[in-house]
mmCIF file of C-alpha atoms in Angstrom:
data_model
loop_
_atom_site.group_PDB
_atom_site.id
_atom_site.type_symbol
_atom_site.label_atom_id
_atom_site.label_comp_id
_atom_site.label_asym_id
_atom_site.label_seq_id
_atom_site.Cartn_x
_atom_site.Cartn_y
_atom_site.Cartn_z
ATOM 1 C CA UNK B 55 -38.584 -52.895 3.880
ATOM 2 C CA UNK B 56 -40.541 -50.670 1.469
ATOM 3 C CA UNK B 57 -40.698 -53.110 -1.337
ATOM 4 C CA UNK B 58 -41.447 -56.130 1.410
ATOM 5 C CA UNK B 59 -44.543 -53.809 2.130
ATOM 6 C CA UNK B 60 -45.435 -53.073 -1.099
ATOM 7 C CA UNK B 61 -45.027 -57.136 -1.941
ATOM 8 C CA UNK B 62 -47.836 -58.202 1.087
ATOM 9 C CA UNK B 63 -50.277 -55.328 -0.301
ATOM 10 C CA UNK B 64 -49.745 -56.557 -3.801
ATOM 11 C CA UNK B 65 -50.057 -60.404 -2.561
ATOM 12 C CA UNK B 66 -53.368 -59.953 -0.794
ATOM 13 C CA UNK B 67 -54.742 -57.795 -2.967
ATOM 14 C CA UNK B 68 -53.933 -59.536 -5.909
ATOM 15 C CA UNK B 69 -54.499 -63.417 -4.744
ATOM 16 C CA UNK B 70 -57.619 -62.333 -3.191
ATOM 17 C CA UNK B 71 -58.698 -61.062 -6.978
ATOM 18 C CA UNK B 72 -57.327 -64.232 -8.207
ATOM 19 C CA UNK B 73 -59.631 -66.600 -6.042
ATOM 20 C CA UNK B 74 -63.020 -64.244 -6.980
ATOM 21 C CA UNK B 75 -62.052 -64.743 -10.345
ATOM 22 C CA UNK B 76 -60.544 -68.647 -10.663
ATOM 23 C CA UNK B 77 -63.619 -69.479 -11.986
ATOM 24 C CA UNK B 78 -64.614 -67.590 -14.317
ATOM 25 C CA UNK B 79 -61.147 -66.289 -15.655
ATOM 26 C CA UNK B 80 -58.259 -68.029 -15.580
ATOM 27 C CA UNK B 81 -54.933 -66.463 -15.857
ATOM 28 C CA UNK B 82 -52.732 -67.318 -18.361
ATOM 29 C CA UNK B 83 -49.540 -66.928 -16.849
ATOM 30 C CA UNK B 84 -48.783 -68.474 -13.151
ATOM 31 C CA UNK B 85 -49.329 -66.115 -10.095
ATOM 32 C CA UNK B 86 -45.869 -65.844 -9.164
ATOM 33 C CA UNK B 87 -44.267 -65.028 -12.324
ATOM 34 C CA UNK B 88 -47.079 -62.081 -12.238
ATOM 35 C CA UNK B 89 -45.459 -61.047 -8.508
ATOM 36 C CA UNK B 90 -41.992 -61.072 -9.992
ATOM 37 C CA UNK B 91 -42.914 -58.961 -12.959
ATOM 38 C CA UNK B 92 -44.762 -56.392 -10.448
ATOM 39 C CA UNK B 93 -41.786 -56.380 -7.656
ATOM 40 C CA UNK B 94 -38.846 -55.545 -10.639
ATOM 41 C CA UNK B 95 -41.377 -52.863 -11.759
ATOM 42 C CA UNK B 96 -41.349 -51.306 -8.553
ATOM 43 C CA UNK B 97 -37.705 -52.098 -8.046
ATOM 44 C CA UNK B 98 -37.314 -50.264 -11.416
ATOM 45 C CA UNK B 99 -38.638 -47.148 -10.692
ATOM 46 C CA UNK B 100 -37.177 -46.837 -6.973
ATOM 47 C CA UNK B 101 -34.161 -47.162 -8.334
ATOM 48 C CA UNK B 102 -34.840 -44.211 -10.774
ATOM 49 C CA UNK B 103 -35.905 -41.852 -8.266
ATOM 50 C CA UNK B 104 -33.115 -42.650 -5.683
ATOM 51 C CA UNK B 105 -30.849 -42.083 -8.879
ATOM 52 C CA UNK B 106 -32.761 -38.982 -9.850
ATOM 53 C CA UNK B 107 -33.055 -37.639 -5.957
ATOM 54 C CA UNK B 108 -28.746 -37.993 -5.724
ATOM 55 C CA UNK B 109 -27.982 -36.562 -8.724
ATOM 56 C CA UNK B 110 -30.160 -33.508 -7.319
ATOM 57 C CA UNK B 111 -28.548 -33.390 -3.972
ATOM 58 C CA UNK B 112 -25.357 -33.225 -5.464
ATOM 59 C CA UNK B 113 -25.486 -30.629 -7.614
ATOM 60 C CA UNK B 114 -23.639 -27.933 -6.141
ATOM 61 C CA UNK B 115 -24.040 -23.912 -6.959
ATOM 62 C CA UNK B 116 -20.992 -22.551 -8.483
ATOM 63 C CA UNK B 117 -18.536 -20.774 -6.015
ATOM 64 C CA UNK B 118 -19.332 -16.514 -6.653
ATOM 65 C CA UNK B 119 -16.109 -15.354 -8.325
ATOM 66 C CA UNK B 120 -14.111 -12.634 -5.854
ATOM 67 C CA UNK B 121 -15.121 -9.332 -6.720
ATOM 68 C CA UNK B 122 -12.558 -7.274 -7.816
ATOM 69 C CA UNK B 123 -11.451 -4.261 -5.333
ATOM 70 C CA UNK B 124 -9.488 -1.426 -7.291
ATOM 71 C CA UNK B 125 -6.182 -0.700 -5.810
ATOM 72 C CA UNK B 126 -5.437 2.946 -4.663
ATOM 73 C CA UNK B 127 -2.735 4.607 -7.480
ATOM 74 C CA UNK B 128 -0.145 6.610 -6.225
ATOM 75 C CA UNK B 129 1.526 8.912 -8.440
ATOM 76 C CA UNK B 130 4.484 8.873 -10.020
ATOM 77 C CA UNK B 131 7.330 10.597 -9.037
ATOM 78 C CA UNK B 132 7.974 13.835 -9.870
ATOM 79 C CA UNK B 133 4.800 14.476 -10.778
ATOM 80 C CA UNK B 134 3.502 18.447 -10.286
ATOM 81 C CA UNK B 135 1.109 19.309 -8.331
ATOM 82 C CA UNK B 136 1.317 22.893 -8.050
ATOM 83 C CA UNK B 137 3.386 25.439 -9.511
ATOM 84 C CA UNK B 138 3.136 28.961 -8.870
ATOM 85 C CA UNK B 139 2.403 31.208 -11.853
ATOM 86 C CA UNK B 140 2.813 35.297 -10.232
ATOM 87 C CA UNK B 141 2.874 36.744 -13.907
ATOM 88 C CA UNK B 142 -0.438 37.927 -12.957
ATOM 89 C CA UNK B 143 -0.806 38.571 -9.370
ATOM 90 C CA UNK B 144 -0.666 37.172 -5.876
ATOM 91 C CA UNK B 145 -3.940 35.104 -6.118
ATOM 92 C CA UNK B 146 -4.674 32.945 -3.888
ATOM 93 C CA UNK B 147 -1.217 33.733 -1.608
ATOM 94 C CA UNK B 148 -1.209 35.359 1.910
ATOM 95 C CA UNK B 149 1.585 37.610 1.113
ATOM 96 C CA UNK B 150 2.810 39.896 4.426
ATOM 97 C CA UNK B 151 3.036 43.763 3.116
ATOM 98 C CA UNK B 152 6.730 44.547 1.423
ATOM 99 C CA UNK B 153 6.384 41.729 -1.340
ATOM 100 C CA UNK B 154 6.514 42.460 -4.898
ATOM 101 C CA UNK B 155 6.075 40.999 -8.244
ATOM 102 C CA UNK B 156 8.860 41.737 -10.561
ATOM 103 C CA UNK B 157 8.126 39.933 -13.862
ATOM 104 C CA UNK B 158 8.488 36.601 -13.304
ATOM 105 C CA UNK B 159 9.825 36.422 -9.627
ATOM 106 C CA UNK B 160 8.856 37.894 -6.297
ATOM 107 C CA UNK B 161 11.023 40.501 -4.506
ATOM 108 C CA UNK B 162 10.991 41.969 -0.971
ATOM 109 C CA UNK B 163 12.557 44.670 0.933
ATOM 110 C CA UNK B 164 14.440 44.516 3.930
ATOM 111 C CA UNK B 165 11.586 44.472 6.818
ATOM 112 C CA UNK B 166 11.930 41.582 9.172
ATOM 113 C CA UNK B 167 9.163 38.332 9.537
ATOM 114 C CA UNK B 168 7.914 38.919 5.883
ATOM 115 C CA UNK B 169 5.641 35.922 4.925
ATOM 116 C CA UNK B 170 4.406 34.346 2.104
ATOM 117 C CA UNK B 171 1.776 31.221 2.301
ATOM 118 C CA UNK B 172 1.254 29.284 -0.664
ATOM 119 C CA UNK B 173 -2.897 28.636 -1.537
ATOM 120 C CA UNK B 174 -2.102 24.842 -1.818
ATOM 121 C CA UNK B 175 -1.517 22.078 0.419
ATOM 122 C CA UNK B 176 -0.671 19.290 -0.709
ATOM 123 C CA UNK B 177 -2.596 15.409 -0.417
ATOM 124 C CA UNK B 178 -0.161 12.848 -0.465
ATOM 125 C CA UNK B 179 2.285 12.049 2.627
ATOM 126 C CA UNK B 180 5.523 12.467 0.431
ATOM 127 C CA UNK B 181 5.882 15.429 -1.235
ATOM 128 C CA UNK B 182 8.693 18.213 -2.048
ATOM 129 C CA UNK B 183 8.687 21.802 -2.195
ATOM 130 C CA UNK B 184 10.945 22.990 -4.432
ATOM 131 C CA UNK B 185 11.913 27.075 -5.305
ATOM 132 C CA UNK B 186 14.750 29.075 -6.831
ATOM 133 C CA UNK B 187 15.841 31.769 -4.913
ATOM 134 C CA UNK B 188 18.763 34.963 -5.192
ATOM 135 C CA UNK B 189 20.698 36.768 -1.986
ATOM 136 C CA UNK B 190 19.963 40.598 -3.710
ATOM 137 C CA UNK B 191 21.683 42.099 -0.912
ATOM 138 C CA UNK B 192 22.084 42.058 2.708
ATOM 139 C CA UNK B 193 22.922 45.557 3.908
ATOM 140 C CA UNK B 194 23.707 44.233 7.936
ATOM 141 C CA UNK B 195 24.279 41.051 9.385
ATOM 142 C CA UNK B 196 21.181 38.328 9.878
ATOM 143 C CA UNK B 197 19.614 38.412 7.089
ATOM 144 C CA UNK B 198 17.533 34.560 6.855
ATOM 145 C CA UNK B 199 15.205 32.799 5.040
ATOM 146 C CA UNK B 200 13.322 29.331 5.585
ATOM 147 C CA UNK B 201 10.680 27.243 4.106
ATOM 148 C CA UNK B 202 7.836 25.995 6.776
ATOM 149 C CA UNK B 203 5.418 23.516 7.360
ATOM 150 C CA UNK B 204 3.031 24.172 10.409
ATOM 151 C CA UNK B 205 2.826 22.035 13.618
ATOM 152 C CA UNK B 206 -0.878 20.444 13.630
ATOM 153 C CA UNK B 207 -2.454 18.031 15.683
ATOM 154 C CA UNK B 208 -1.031 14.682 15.013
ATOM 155 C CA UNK B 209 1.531 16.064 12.153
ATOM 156 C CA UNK B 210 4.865 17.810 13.603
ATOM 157 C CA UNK B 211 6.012 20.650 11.223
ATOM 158 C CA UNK B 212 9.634 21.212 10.044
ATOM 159 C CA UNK B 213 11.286 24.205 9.078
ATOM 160 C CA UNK B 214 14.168 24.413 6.085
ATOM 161 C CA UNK B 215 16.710 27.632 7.260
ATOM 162 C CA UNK B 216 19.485 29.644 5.998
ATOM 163 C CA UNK B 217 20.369 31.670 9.172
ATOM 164 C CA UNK B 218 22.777 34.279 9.689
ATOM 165 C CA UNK B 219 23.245 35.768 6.230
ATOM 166 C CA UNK B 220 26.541 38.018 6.164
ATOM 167 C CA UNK B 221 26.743 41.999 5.253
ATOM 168 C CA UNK B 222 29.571 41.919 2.017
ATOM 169 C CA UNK B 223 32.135 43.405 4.442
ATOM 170 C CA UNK B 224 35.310 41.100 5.545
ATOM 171 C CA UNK B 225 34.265 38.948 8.707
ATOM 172 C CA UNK B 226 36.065 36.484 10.845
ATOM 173 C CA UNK B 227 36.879 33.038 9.147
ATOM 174 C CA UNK B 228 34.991 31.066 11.739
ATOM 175 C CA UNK B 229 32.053 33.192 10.698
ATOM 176 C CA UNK B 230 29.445 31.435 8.282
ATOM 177 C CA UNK B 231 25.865 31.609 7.687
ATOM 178 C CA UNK B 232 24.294 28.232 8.964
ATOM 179 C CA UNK B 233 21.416 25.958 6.881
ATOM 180 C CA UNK B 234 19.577 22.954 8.295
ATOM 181 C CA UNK B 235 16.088 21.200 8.500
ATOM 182 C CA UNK B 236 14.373 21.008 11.991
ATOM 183 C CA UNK B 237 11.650 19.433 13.016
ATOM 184 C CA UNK B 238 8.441 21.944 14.846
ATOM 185 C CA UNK B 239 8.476 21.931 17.716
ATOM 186 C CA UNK B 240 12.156 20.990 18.344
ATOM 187 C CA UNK B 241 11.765 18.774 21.294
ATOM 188 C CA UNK B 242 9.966 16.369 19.121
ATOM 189 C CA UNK B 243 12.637 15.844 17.131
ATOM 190 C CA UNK B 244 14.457 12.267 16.964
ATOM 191 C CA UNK B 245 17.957 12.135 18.360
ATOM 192 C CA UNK B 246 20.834 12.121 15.829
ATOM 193 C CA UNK B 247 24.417 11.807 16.846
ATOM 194 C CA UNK B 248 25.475 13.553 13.965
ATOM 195 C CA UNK B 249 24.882 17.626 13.487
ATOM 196 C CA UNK B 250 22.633 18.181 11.060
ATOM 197 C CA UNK B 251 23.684 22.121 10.724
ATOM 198 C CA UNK B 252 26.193 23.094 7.850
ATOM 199 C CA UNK B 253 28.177 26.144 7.525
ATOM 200 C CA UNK B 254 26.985 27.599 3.952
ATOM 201 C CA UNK B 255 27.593 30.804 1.883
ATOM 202 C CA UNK B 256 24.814 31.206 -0.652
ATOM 203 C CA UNK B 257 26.521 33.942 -2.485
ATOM 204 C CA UNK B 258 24.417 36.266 -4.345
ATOM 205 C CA UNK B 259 23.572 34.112 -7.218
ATOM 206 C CA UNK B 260 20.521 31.831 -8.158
ATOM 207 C CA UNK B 261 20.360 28.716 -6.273
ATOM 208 C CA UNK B 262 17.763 26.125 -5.733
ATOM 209 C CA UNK B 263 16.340 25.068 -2.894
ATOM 210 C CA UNK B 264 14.505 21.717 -2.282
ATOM 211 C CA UNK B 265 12.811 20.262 0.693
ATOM 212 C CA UNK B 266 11.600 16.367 0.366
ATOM 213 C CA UNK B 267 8.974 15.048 3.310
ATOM 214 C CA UNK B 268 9.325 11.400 3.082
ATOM 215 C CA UNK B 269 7.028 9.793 6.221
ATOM 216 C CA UNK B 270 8.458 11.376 9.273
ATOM 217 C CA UNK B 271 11.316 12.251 7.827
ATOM 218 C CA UNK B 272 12.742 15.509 5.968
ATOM 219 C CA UNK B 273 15.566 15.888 3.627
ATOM 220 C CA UNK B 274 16.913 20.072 2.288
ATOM 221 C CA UNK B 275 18.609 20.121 -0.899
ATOM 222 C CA UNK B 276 20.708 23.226 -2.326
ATOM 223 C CA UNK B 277 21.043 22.674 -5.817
ATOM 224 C CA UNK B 278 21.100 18.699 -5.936
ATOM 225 C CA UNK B 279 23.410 18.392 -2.722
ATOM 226 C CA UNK B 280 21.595 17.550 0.425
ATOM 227 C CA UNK B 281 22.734 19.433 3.447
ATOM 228 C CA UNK B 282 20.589 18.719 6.283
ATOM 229 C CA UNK B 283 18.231 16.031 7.586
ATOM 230 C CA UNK B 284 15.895 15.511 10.592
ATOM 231 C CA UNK B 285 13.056 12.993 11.489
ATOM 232 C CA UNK B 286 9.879 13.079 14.069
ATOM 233 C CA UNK B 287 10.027 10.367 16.828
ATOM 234 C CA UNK B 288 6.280 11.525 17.464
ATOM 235 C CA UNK B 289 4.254 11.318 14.383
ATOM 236 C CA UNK B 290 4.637 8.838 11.682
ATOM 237 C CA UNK B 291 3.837 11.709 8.967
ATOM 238 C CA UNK B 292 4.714 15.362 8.647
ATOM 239 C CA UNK B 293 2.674 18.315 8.101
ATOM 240 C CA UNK B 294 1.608 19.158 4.840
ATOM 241 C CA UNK B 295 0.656 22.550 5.655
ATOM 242 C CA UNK B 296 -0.032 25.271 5.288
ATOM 243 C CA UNK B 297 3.602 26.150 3.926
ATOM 244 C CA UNK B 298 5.321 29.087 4.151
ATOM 245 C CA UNK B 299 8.402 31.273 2.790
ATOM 246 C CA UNK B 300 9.354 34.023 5.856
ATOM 247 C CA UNK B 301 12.313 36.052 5.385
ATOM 248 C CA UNK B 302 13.965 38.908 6.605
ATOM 249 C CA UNK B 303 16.833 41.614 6.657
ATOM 250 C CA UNK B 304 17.495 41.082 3.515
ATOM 251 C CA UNK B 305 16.578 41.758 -0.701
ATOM 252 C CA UNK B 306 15.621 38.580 -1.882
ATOM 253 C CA UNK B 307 14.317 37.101 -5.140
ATOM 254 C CA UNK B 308 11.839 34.047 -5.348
ATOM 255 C CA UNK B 309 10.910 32.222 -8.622
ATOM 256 C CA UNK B 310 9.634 28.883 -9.690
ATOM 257 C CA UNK B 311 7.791 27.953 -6.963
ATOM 258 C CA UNK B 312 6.245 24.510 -7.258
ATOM 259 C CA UNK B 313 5.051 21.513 -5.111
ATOM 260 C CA UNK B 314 5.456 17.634 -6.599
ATOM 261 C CA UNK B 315 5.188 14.203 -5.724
ATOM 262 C CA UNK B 316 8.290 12.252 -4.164
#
């Protein structure tokens, strides 16, 4: 339709030039070979800029590449993340009275609900506490020990025992000391058809205690051998702290006292 336009403009324009001029110019080549030439011209460049005006259009910006979000690391098992060095001083511990430092390990007396809290929490949801730890003497029955982690909102605490430690004299046969893992407070504590409380003599040697938080679960070791077990059917994750040794009625001996990833 454009080039039909463009043809009548051309025609009138041009013929009308052509019969001022006939007689005093005449053209050398015939008046519609002139149109022709004009009209491919035209047709020429239309085509061009169509060609031109698609080859725009169609030029399409290059997709922006995905930036790149770093995934969070976790850290390898094993690895420490604190570990207790008393050689000089209780710094940074909330030690109860009746606590001493003897060289390299801690020693108490015989007072009851002695506590020791350790100046570091940890940051990761799986973690283990791990100590050594000696029966020096226990002078009268229920003597105890246990490793805590307090109850806080959203984050149900546990607590690692030996209960019922045993004066050297002879006792019945039926008569043990007891170790488990609870969870704080005990109610919240999944069901488990199977007792998770152990008869256990810890003698009066060196042994070494271990106490993995895995999710909402727990795990106590005594010297590689796991011995108890318990899990939270109220929070997914268990406290991380603060943690705590308490102890009482009895001489014991603590030493290499160190928190790690699981």
């Amino acid at each position: 339709m454009a080039a039909a336009s463009f043809y009548a403009i051309l025609q009138g324009q041009f013929i009308g030039k052509q019969r001022n001029s006939v007689s005093s110019h005449r053209s050398n080549y015939p008046l519609g070979f002139q149109l022709r030439r004009i009209l491919d011209i035209f047709t020429v460049s239309c085509l061009t800029f169509l060609l031109v005006a698609c080859a725009s259009g169609n030029t399409t910006t290059p997709a922006a590449s995905p930036q790149a979000h770093p995934t969070p690391t976790t850290l390898p098992s094993g690895t420490v993340l604190y570990q207790a060095d008393w050689s000089h001083g209780l710094t940074g511990w909330q030690a109860s009275p009746h606590w001493k430092i003897v060289g390299q390990y801690l020693q108490t007396d015989l007072s009851d609900n002695l506590s020791l809290t350790a100046p570091y929490m940890p940051t990761v949801p799986d973690y283990a506490v791990e100590f050594r730890l000696q029966v020096v003497s226990v002078p009268k029955d229920g003597g105890y020990f246990m490793l805590t982690a307090d109850n806080v909102p959203g984050k149900n605490g546990y607590q690692a025992r030996v209960l019922d430690l045993l004066d050297p004299n002879p006792h019945n046969a039926a008569t043990h000391p007891l170790t488990e893992v609870a969870i704080d407070p005990f109610e919240d504590a999944k069901d488990n058809p199977n007792s998770e409380t152990f008869d256990y003599e810890p003698g009066f040697g060196w042994r070494t205690y271990r106490v993995e938080v895995h999710g909402e679960q727990v795990f106590f070791f005594i010297d590689g051998t796991r011995v108890s077990r318990a899990a939270s059917a109220k929070t997914k994750v268990l406290s991380n702290g603060p943690i705590r040794l308490i102890c009482g009625k009895a001489i014991l001996r603590v030493s290499n006292f160190r928190i790690t990833s699981v």
